[in-house]
C-alpha positions as a Markdown table, in Angstrom:
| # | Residue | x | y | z |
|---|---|---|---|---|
| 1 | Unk | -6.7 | -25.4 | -11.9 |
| 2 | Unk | -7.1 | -22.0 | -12.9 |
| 3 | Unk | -3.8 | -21.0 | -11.2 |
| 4 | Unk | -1.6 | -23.4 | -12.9 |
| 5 | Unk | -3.1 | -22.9 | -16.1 |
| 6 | Unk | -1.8 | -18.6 | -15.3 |
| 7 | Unk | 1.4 | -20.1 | -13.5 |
| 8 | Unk | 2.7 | -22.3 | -16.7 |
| 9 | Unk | 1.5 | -19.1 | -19.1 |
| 10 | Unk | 4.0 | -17.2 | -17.1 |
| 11 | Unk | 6.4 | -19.8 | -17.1 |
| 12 | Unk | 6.3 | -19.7 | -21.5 |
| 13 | Unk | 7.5 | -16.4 | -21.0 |
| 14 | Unk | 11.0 | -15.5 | -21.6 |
| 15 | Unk | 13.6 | -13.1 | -19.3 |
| 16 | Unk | 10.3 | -12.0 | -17.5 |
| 17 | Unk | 11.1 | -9.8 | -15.2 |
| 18 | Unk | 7.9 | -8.6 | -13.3 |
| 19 | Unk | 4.7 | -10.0 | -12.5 |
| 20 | Unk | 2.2 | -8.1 | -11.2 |
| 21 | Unk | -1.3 | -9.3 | -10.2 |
| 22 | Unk | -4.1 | -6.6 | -9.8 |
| 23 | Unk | -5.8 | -7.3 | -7.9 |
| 24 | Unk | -5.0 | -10.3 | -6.0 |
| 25 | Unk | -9.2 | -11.0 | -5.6 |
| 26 | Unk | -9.4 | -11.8 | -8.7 |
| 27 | Unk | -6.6 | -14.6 | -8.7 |
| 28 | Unk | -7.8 | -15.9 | -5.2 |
| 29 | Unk | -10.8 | -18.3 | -5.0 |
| 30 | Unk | -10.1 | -18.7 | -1.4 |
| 31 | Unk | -11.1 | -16.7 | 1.7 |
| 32 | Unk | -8.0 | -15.1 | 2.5 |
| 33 | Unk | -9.6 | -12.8 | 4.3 |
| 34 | Unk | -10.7 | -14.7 | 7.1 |
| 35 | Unk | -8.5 | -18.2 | 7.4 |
| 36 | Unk | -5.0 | -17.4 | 7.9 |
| 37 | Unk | -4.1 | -20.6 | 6.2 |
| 38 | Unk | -5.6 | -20.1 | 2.9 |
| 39 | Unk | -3.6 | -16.7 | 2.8 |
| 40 | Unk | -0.5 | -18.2 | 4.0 |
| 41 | Unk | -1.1 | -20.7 | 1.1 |
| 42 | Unk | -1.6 | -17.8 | -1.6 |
| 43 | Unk | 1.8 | -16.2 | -0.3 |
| 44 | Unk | 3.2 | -19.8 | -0.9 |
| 45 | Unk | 2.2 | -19.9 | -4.5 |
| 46 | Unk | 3.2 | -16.1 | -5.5 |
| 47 | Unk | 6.6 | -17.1 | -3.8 |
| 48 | Unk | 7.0 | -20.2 | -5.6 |
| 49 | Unk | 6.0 | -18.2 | -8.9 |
| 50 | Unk | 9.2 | -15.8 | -8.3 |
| 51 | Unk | 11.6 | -18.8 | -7.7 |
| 52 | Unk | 10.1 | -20.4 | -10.8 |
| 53 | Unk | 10.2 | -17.6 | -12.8 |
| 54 | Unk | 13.2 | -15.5 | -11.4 |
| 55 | Unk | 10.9 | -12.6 | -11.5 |
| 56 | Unk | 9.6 | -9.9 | -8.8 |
| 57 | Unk | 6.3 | -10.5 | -8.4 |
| 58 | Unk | 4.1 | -7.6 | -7.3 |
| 59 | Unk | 0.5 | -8.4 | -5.8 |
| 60 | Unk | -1.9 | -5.1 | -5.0 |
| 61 | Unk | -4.0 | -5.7 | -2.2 |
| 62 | Unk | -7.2 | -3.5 | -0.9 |
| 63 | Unk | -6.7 | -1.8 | 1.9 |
| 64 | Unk | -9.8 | -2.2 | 4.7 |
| 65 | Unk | -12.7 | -0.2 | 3.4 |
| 66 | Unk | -15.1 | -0.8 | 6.2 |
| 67 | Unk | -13.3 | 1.4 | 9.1 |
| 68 | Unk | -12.5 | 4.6 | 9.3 |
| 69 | Unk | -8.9 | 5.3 | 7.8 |
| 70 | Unk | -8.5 | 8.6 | 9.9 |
| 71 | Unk | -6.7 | 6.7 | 12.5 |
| 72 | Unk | -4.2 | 5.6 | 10.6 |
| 73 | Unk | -0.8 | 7.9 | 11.5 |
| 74 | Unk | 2.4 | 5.2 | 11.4 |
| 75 | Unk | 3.3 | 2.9 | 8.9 |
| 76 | Unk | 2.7 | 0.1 | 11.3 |
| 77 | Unk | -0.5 | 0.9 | 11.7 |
| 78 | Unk | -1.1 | 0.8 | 8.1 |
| 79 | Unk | 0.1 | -2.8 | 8.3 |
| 80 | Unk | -3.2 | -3.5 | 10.0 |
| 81 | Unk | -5.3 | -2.0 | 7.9 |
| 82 | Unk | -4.3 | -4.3 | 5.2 |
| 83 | Unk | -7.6 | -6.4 | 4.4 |
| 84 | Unk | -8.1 | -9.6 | 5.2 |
| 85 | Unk | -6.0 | -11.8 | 7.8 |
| 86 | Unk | -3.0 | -10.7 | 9.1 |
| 87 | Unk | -1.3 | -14.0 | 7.4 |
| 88 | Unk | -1.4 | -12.0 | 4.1 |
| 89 | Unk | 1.4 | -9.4 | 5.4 |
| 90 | Unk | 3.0 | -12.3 | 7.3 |
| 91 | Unk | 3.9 | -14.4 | 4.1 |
| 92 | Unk | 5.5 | -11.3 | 1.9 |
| 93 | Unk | 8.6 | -10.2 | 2.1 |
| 94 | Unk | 7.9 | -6.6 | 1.9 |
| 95 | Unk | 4.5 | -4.4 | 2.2 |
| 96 | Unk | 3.9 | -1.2 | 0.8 |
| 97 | Unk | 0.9 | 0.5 | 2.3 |
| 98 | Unk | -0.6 | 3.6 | 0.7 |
| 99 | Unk | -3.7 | 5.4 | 2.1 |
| 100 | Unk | -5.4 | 8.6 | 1.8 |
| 101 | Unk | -4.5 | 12.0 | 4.3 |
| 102 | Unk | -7.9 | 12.8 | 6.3 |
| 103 | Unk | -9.5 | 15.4 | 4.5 |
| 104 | Unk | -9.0 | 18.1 | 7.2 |
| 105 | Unk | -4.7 | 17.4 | 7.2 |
| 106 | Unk | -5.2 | 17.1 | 3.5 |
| 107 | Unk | -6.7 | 20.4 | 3.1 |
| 108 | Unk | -4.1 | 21.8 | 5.5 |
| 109 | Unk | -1.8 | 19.9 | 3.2 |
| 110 | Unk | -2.7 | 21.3 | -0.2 |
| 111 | Unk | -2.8 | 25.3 | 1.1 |
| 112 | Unk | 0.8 | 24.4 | 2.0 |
| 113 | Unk | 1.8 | 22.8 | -1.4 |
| 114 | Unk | -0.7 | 25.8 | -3.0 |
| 115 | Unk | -3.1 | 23.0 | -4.6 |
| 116 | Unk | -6.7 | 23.9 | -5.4 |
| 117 | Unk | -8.4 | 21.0 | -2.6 |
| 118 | Unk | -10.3 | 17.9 | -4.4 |
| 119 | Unk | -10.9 | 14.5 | -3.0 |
| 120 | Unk | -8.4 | 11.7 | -3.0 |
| 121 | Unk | -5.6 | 14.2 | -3.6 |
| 122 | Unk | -3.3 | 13.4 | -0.9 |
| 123 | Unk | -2.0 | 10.1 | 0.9 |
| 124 | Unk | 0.4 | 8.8 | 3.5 |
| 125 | Unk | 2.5 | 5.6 | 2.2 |
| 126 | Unk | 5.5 | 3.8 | 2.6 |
| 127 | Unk | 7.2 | 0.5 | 3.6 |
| 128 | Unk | 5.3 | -1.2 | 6.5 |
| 129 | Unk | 7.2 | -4.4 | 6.1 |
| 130 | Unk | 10.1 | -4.9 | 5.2 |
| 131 | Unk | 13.0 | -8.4 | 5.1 |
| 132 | Unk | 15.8 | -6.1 | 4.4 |
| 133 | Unk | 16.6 | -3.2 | 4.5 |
| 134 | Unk | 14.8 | -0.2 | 3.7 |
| 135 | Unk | 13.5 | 3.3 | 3.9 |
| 136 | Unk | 11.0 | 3.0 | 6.8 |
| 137 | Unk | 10.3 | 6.6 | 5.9 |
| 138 | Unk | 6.4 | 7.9 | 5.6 |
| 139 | Unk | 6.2 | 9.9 | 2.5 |
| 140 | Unk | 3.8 | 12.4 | 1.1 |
| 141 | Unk | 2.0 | 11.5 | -2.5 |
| 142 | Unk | -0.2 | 14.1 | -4.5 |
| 143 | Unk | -2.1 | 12.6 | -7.2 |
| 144 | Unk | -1.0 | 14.4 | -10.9 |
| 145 | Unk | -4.7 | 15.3 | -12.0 |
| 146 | Unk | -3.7 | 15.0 | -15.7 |
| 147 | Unk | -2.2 | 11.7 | -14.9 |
| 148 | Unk | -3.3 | 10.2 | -11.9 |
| 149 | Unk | -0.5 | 9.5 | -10.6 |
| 150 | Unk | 0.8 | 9.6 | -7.1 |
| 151 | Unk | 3.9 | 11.8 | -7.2 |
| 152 | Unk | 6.3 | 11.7 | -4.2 |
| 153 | Unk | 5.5 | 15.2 | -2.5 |
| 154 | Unk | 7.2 | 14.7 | 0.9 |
| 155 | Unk | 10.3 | 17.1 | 0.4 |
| 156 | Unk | 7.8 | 20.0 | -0.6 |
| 157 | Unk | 7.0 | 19.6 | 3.2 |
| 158 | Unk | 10.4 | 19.4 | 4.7 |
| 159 | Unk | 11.6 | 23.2 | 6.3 |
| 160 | Unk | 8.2 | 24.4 | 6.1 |
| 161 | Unk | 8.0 | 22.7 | 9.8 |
| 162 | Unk | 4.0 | 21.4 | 8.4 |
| 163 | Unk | 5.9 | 17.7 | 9.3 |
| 164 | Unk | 6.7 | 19.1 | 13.2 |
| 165 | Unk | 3.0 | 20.3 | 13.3 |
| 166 | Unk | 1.5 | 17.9 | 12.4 |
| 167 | Unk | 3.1 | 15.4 | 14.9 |
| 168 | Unk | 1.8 | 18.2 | 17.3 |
| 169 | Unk | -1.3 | 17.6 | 15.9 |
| 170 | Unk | -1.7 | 13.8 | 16.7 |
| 171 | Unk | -0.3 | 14.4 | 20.0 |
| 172 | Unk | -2.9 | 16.7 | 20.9 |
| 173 | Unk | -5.5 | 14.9 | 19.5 |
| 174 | Unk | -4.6 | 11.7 | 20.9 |
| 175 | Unk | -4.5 | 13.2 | 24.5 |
| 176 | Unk | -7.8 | 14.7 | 24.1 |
């Protein structure tokens, strides 16, 4: 009930354009995060919301906070650290996945960029799903302090061959 009541709110709305739902806990009554079908159904509603409304509609998503987010290098593994059931990133048509650098490449990281090291600085992201085309591309973001504000940081690394190391890095570490 209380999603209709939001959906024909929206609907009142004129020329909207974007819809963003932050985050999507608190519009879900449902445990998305164990039965595939409840989260295929939730993907079924936000759909039908941006055929109704003709508007993007953004949902933010946790990603999973009780595992160790050092092994995540790829933007398909990010995919999988996306909480809840995997019928979440099944039902969207595009997944953005941001998480944050492990603290020893971020401090490696901010000596290159010359930033004075604090925690939640520095994160991977990028498209980990996508329907269409796009930039599959992981990027570099460095949080503004006076903002807060992840700021796309990932050309400040390109020619500085940090990017070459630190594939070097994983490689070592994942043969070890």
């Amino acid at each position: 009930d209380a999603w209709f009541r939001f959906r024909d709110q929206v609907l009142q709305i004129k020329d909207v354009k974007l819809i963003v739902i932050d985050p999507l806990s608190s519009f879900v009554y449902a445990n998305i995060n164990a039965d595939p079908h409840a989260a295929a159904f939730v993907d079924t509603l936000m759909a039908e919301l941006a055929a109704e409304t003709g508007a993007c509609v953004m949902v933010c998503h946790h990603m999973n906070k009780g595992m160790s987010r050092d092994d995540i290098w790829t933007l398909e593994e990010s995919r999988d650290w996306v909480r809840g059931t995997g019928a979440i990133n099944d039902g969207v048509r595009w997944l953005y996945t941001i998480w944050p650098v492990p603290a020893n490449e971020a401090k490696k990281i901010a000596k290159r960029l010359d930033l004075p090291w604090a925690n939640n600085l520095i994160f991977w992201g990028g498209v980990a799903k996508s329907n269409t085309a796009a930039d599959r591309e992981k990027k570099l973001f460095v949080r503004d302090l006076k903002t807060g504000l992840l700021v796309d940081r990932t050309n400040s690394l390109s020619g500085t061959g940090f990017l070459t190391n630190e594939l070097e890095d994983m490689l070592i570490s994942a043969v070890a």
